[in-house]
Amino acid sequence: MITVTRLNGKQFVINAELIRTVESNPDTTITLINGDHFIVGEPMEQVVALTIEYGRSLRRLNPPS
């Protein structure tokens, strides 16, 4: 799971394993495999970095930081 921020400033958690695409147009849009879309305040590169770190933490069997 990764924590991201809605444009209104509220944080929420997305299951990183369900992310299909991340686009920057200009706001960052996360699309899940079920078709749901979320627009977040973090830049695309940060969402990708959070997702990669989440995957690494699973392989280390440690909770994500």
mmCIF file of N, CA and C in Angstrom:
data_model
loop_
_atom_site.group_PDB
_atom_site.id
_atom_site.type_symbol
_atom_site.label_atom_id
_atom_site.label_comp_id
_atom_site.label_asym_id
_atom_site.label_seq_id
_atom_site.Cartn_x
_atom_site.Cartn_y
_atom_site.Cartn_z
ATOM 1 N N MET A 1 0.839 -1.173 0.000
ATOM 2 C CA MET A 1 0.000 0.000 0.000
ATOM 3 C C MET A 1 0.888 1.242 0.000
ATOM 4 N N ILE A 2 0.458 2.256 -0.753
ATOM 5 C CA ILE A 2 1.187 3.522 -0.769
ATOM 6 C C ILE A 2 0.225 4.640 -0.377
ATOM 7 N N THR A 3 0.764 5.644 0.296
ATOM 8 C CA THR A 3 -0.035 6.789 0.713
ATOM 9 C C THR A 3 0.150 7.917 -0.291
ATOM 10 N N VAL A 4 -0.963 8.449 -0.779
ATOM 11 C CA VAL A 4 -0.951 9.564 -1.721
ATOM 12 C C VAL A 4 -1.948 10.615 -1.237
ATOM 13 N N THR A 5 -1.942 11.777 -1.895
ATOM 14 C CA THR A 5 -2.759 12.899 -1.434
ATOM 15 C C THR A 5 -3.700 13.364 -2.535
ATOM 16 N N ARG A 6 -4.978 13.472 -2.188
ATOM 17 C CA ARG A 6 -5.950 14.035 -3.131
ATOM 18 C C ARG A 6 -5.643 15.516 -3.332
ATOM 19 N N LEU A 7 -6.195 16.102 -4.356
ATOM 20 C CA LEU A 7 -5.956 17.514 -4.627
ATOM 21 C C LEU A 7 -6.521 18.421 -3.531
ATOM 22 N N ASN A 8 -7.472 17.911 -2.734
ATOM 23 C CA ASN A 8 -8.021 18.691 -1.627
ATOM 24 C C ASN A 8 -7.162 18.587 -0.361
ATOM 25 N N GLY A 9 -6.035 17.862 -0.445
ATOM 26 C CA GLY A 9 -5.108 17.752 0.676
ATOM 27 C C GLY A 9 -5.298 16.538 1.560
ATOM 28 N N LYS A 10 -6.347 15.763 1.366
ATOM 29 C CA LYS A 10 -6.588 14.578 2.194
ATOM 30 C C LYS A 10 -5.775 13.404 1.678
ATOM 31 N N GLN A 11 -5.123 12.720 2.614
ATOM 32 C CA GLN A 11 -4.327 11.553 2.237
ATOM 33 C C GLN A 11 -5.195 10.303 2.226
ATOM 34 N N PHE A 12 -4.830 9.361 1.360
ATOM 35 C CA PHE A 12 -5.482 8.061 1.320
ATOM 36 C C PHE A 12 -4.469 7.033 0.834
ATOM 37 N N VAL A 13 -4.849 5.777 0.934
ATOM 38 C CA VAL A 13 -3.937 4.674 0.630
ATOM 39 C C VAL A 13 -4.458 3.914 -0.578
ATOM 40 N N ILE A 14 -3.548 3.591 -1.479
ATOM 41 C CA ILE A 14 -3.877 2.791 -2.668
ATOM 42 C C ILE A 14 -3.065 1.504 -2.622
ATOM 43 N N ASN A 15 -3.687 0.409 -2.999
ATOM 44 C CA ASN A 15 -2.971 -0.852 -3.121
ATOM 45 C C ASN A 15 -2.096 -0.766 -4.374
ATOM 46 N N ALA A 16 -0.790 -0.681 -4.169
ATOM 47 C CA ALA A 16 0.147 -0.489 -5.280
ATOM 48 C C ALA A 16 0.116 -1.658 -6.266
ATOM 49 N N GLU A 17 -0.303 -2.820 -5.814
ATOM 50 C CA GLU A 17 -0.351 -3.983 -6.699
ATOM 51 C C GLU A 17 -1.494 -3.891 -7.705
ATOM 52 N N LEU A 18 -2.423 -2.969 -7.494
ATOM 53 C CA LEU A 18 -3.568 -2.825 -8.392
ATOM 54 C C LEU A 18 -3.414 -1.685 -9.387
ATOM 55 N N ILE A 19 -2.262 -0.998 -9.363
ATOM 56 C CA ILE A 19 -2.052 0.125 -10.279
ATOM 57 C C ILE A 19 -1.765 -0.393 -11.682
ATOM 58 N N ARG A 20 -2.541 0.099 -12.643
ATOM 59 C CA ARG A 20 -2.310 -0.242 -14.050
ATOM 60 C C ARG A 20 -1.434 0.817 -14.706
ATOM 61 N N THR A 21 -1.812 2.103 -14.558
ATOM 62 C CA THR A 21 -1.028 3.182 -15.169
ATOM 63 C C THR A 21 -0.961 4.378 -14.238
ATOM 64 N N VAL A 22 0.093 5.174 -14.436
ATOM 65 C CA VAL A 22 0.246 6.462 -13.776
ATOM 66 C C VAL A 22 0.574 7.464 -14.874
ATOM 67 N N GLU A 23 -0.246 8.521 -14.982
ATOM 68 C CA GLU A 23 -0.059 9.513 -16.043
ATOM 69 C C GLU A 23 0.060 10.900 -15.439
ATOM 70 N N SER A 24 0.774 11.762 -16.146
ATOM 71 C CA SER A 24 0.885 13.154 -15.754
ATOM 72 C C SER A 24 0.296 13.998 -16.871
ATOM 73 N N ASN A 25 -0.872 14.646 -16.604
ATOM 74 C CA ASN A 25 -1.560 15.358 -17.687
ATOM 75 C C ASN A 25 -2.360 16.562 -17.210
ATOM 76 N N PRO A 26 -1.939 17.646 -16.679
ATOM 77 C CA PRO A 26 -0.718 17.839 -15.898
ATOM 78 C C PRO A 26 -0.820 17.257 -14.500
ATOM 79 N N ASP A 27 -2.063 17.061 -13.977
ATOM 80 C CA ASP A 27 -2.186 16.403 -12.676
ATOM 81 C C ASP A 27 -1.865 14.922 -12.833
ATOM 82 N N THR A 28 -1.403 14.317 -11.762
ATOM 83 C CA THR A 28 -1.059 12.897 -11.803
ATOM 84 C C THR A 28 -2.331 12.078 -11.640
ATOM 85 N N THR A 29 -2.587 11.205 -12.601
ATOM 86 C CA THR A 29 -3.757 10.330 -12.583
ATOM 87 C C THR A 29 -3.303 8.889 -12.445
ATOM 88 N N ILE A 30 -3.827 8.215 -11.421
ATOM 89 C CA ILE A 30 -3.539 6.796 -11.199
ATOM 90 C C ILE A 30 -4.763 6.011 -11.650
ATOM 91 N N THR A 31 -4.556 5.036 -12.525
ATOM 92 C CA THR A 31 -5.632 4.158 -12.975
ATOM 93 C C THR A 31 -5.363 2.761 -12.432
ATOM 94 N N LEU A 32 -6.373 2.188 -11.791
ATOM 95 C CA LEU A 32 -6.253 0.833 -11.249
ATOM 96 C C LEU A 32 -6.714 -0.192 -12.277
ATOM 97 N N ILE A 33 -6.418 -1.449 -12.015
ATOM 98 C CA ILE A 33 -6.765 -2.496 -12.971
ATOM 99 C C ILE A 33 -8.274 -2.661 -13.133
ATOM 100 N N ASN A 34 -9.066 -2.180 -12.151
ATOM 101 C CA ASN A 34 -10.525 -2.268 -12.274
ATOM 102 C C ASN A 34 -11.119 -1.063 -12.996
ATOM 103 N N GLY A 35 -10.251 -0.112 -13.423
ATOM 104 C CA GLY A 35 -10.710 1.043 -14.171
ATOM 105 C C GLY A 35 -10.927 2.294 -13.333
ATOM 106 N N ASP A 36 -10.854 2.184 -12.001
ATOM 107 C CA ASP A 36 -10.997 3.367 -11.152
ATOM 108 C C ASP A 36 -9.844 4.327 -11.404
ATOM 109 N N HIS A 37 -10.137 5.627 -11.346
ATOM 110 C CA HIS A 37 -9.134 6.674 -11.563
ATOM 111 C C HIS A 37 -9.034 7.535 -10.309
ATOM 112 N N PHE A 38 -7.819 7.917 -9.955
ATOM 113 C CA PHE A 38 -7.582 8.822 -8.833
ATOM 114 C C PHE A 38 -6.626 9.911 -9.288
ATOM 115 N N ILE A 39 -6.976 11.158 -9.007
ATOM 116 C CA ILE A 39 -6.082 12.279 -9.308
ATOM 117 C C ILE A 39 -5.417 12.664 -7.997
ATOM 118 N N VAL A 40 -4.078 12.706 -8.006
ATOM 119 C CA VAL A 40 -3.327 12.939 -6.785
ATOM 120 C C VAL A 40 -2.364 14.112 -6.954
ATOM 121 N N GLY A 41 -1.921 14.646 -5.826
ATOM 122 C CA GLY A 41 -1.033 15.796 -5.835
ATOM 123 C C GLY A 41 0.425 15.460 -6.058
ATOM 124 N N GLU A 42 0.817 14.223 -5.788
ATOM 125 C CA GLU A 42 2.212 13.834 -5.968
ATOM 126 C C GLU A 42 2.556 13.771 -7.450
ATOM 127 N N PRO A 43 3.793 14.148 -7.789
ATOM 128 C CA PRO A 43 4.208 14.008 -9.195
ATOM 129 C C PRO A 43 4.311 12.528 -9.585
ATOM 130 N N MET A 44 4.174 12.272 -10.869
ATOM 131 C CA MET A 44 4.214 10.904 -11.374
ATOM 132 C C MET A 44 5.457 10.164 -10.905
ATOM 133 N N GLU A 45 6.609 10.823 -10.942
ATOM 134 C CA GLU A 45 7.864 10.179 -10.550
ATOM 135 C C GLU A 45 7.832 9.720 -9.095
ATOM 136 N N GLN A 46 7.182 10.502 -8.231
ATOM 137 C CA GLN A 46 7.100 10.125 -6.818
ATOM 138 C C GLN A 46 6.187 8.916 -6.631
ATOM 139 N N VAL A 47 5.078 8.866 -7.355
ATOM 140 C CA VAL A 47 4.176 7.708 -7.270
ATOM 141 C C VAL A 47 4.915 6.446 -7.726
ATOM 142 N N VAL A 48 5.674 6.561 -8.804
ATOM 143 C CA VAL A 48 6.450 5.417 -9.291
ATOM 144 C C VAL A 48 7.472 4.998 -8.246
ATOM 145 N N ALA A 49 8.166 5.964 -7.645
ATOM 146 C CA ALA A 49 9.174 5.648 -6.623
ATOM 147 C C ALA A 49 8.524 4.976 -5.408
ATOM 148 N N LEU A 50 7.364 5.463 -4.979
ATOM 149 C CA LEU A 50 6.666 4.836 -3.855
ATOM 150 C C LEU A 50 6.267 3.402 -4.176
ATOM 151 N N THR A 51 5.817 3.189 -5.408
ATOM 152 C CA THR A 51 5.406 1.850 -5.834
ATOM 153 C C THR A 51 6.594 0.895 -5.880
ATOM 154 N N ILE A 52 7.717 1.379 -6.382
ATOM 155 C CA ILE A 52 8.930 0.548 -6.424
ATOM 156 C C ILE A 52 9.379 0.203 -5.012
ATOM 157 N N GLU A 53 9.387 1.181 -4.116
ATOM 158 C CA GLU A 53 9.795 0.925 -2.726
ATOM 159 C C GLU A 53 8.855 -0.064 -2.052
ATOM 160 N N TYR A 54 7.562 0.043 -2.345
ATOM 161 C CA TYR A 54 6.602 -0.907 -1.803
ATOM 162 C C TYR A 54 6.935 -2.332 -2.264
ATOM 163 N N GLY A 55 7.201 -2.496 -3.545
ATOM 164 C CA GLY A 55 7.566 -3.816 -4.071
ATOM 165 C C GLY A 55 8.844 -4.347 -3.446
ATOM 166 N N ARG A 56 9.833 -3.482 -3.258
ATOM 167 C CA ARG A 56 11.080 -3.895 -2.618
ATOM 168 C C ARG A 56 10.840 -4.318 -1.172
ATOM 169 N N SER A 57 9.982 -3.583 -0.479
ATOM 170 C CA SER A 57 9.711 -3.928 0.918
ATOM 171 C C SER A 57 9.028 -5.293 1.018
ATOM 172 N N LEU A 58 8.190 -5.623 0.052
ATOM 173 C CA LEU A 58 7.564 -6.947 0.055
ATOM 174 C C LEU A 58 8.608 -8.042 -0.124
ATOM 175 N N ARG A 59 9.566 -7.792 -1.003
ATOM 176 C CA ARG A 59 10.605 -8.796 -1.234
ATOM 177 C C ARG A 59 11.520 -8.940 -0.026
ATOM 178 N N ARG A 60 11.667 -7.880 0.780
ATOM 179 C CA ARG A 60 12.468 -7.948 2.001
ATOM 180 C C ARG A 60 11.634 -8.460 3.172
ATOM 181 N N LEU A 61 10.340 -8.583 2.967
ATOM 182 C CA LEU A 61 9.397 -8.986 4.012
ATOM 183 C C LEU A 61 9.367 -7.997 5.168
ATOM 184 N N ASN A 62 9.564 -6.716 4.856
ATOM 185 C CA ASN A 62 9.457 -5.639 5.821
ATOM 186 C C ASN A 62 8.283 -4.763 5.446
ATOM 187 N N PRO A 63 7.612 -4.146 6.428
ATOM 188 C CA PRO A 63 6.544 -3.212 6.056
ATOM 189 C C PRO A 63 7.118 -1.986 5.379
ATOM 190 N N PRO A 64 6.376 -1.387 4.412
ATOM 191 C CA PRO A 64 6.878 -0.193 3.732
ATOM 192 C C PRO A 64 7.055 0.963 4.713
ATOM 193 N N SER A 65 8.035 1.801 4.437
ATOM 194 C CA SER A 65 8.284 2.937 5.332
ATOM 195 C C SER A 65 7.416 4.120 4.989
#
